[in-house]
Amino acid sequence: MLKHTFCTNYVNEGMDTKALRYIMGSQV
């Protein structure tokens, strides 16, 4: 749940999708 919220906020900030995927890959 926390990770989902973080990712949602990250996207809302308008960050790069590639950066988001990189973070997601590191978190999993």
Coordinates of C-alpha atoms in Angstrom, one line a residue, residues 5-26:
T5 CA 1.0 5.6 -2.7
F6 CA 4.6 6.6 -3.2
C7 CA 4.4 5.6 -6.9
T8 CA 1.2 7.5 -7.3
N9 CA 2.7 10.6 -5.8
Y10 CA 5.8 10.2 -7.9
V11 CA 3.7 10.1 -11.1
N12 CA 1.6 13.0 -9.9
E13 CA 4.8 15.1 -9.6
G14 CA 5.3 14.5 -13.3
M15 CA 8.5 12.5 -12.9
D16 CA 10.0 10.5 -15.8
T17 CA 8.3 7.1 -16.4
K18 CA 11.7 5.5 -16.9
A19 CA 12.8 6.7 -13.5
L20 CA 9.6 5.4 -12.0
R21 CA 10.1 2.0 -13.5
Y22 CA 13.7 1.9 -12.3
I23 CA 12.5 2.7 -8.7
M24 CA 9.7 0.1 -9.0
G25 CA 12.3 -2.5 -10.2
S26 CA 14.5 -1.7 -7.2

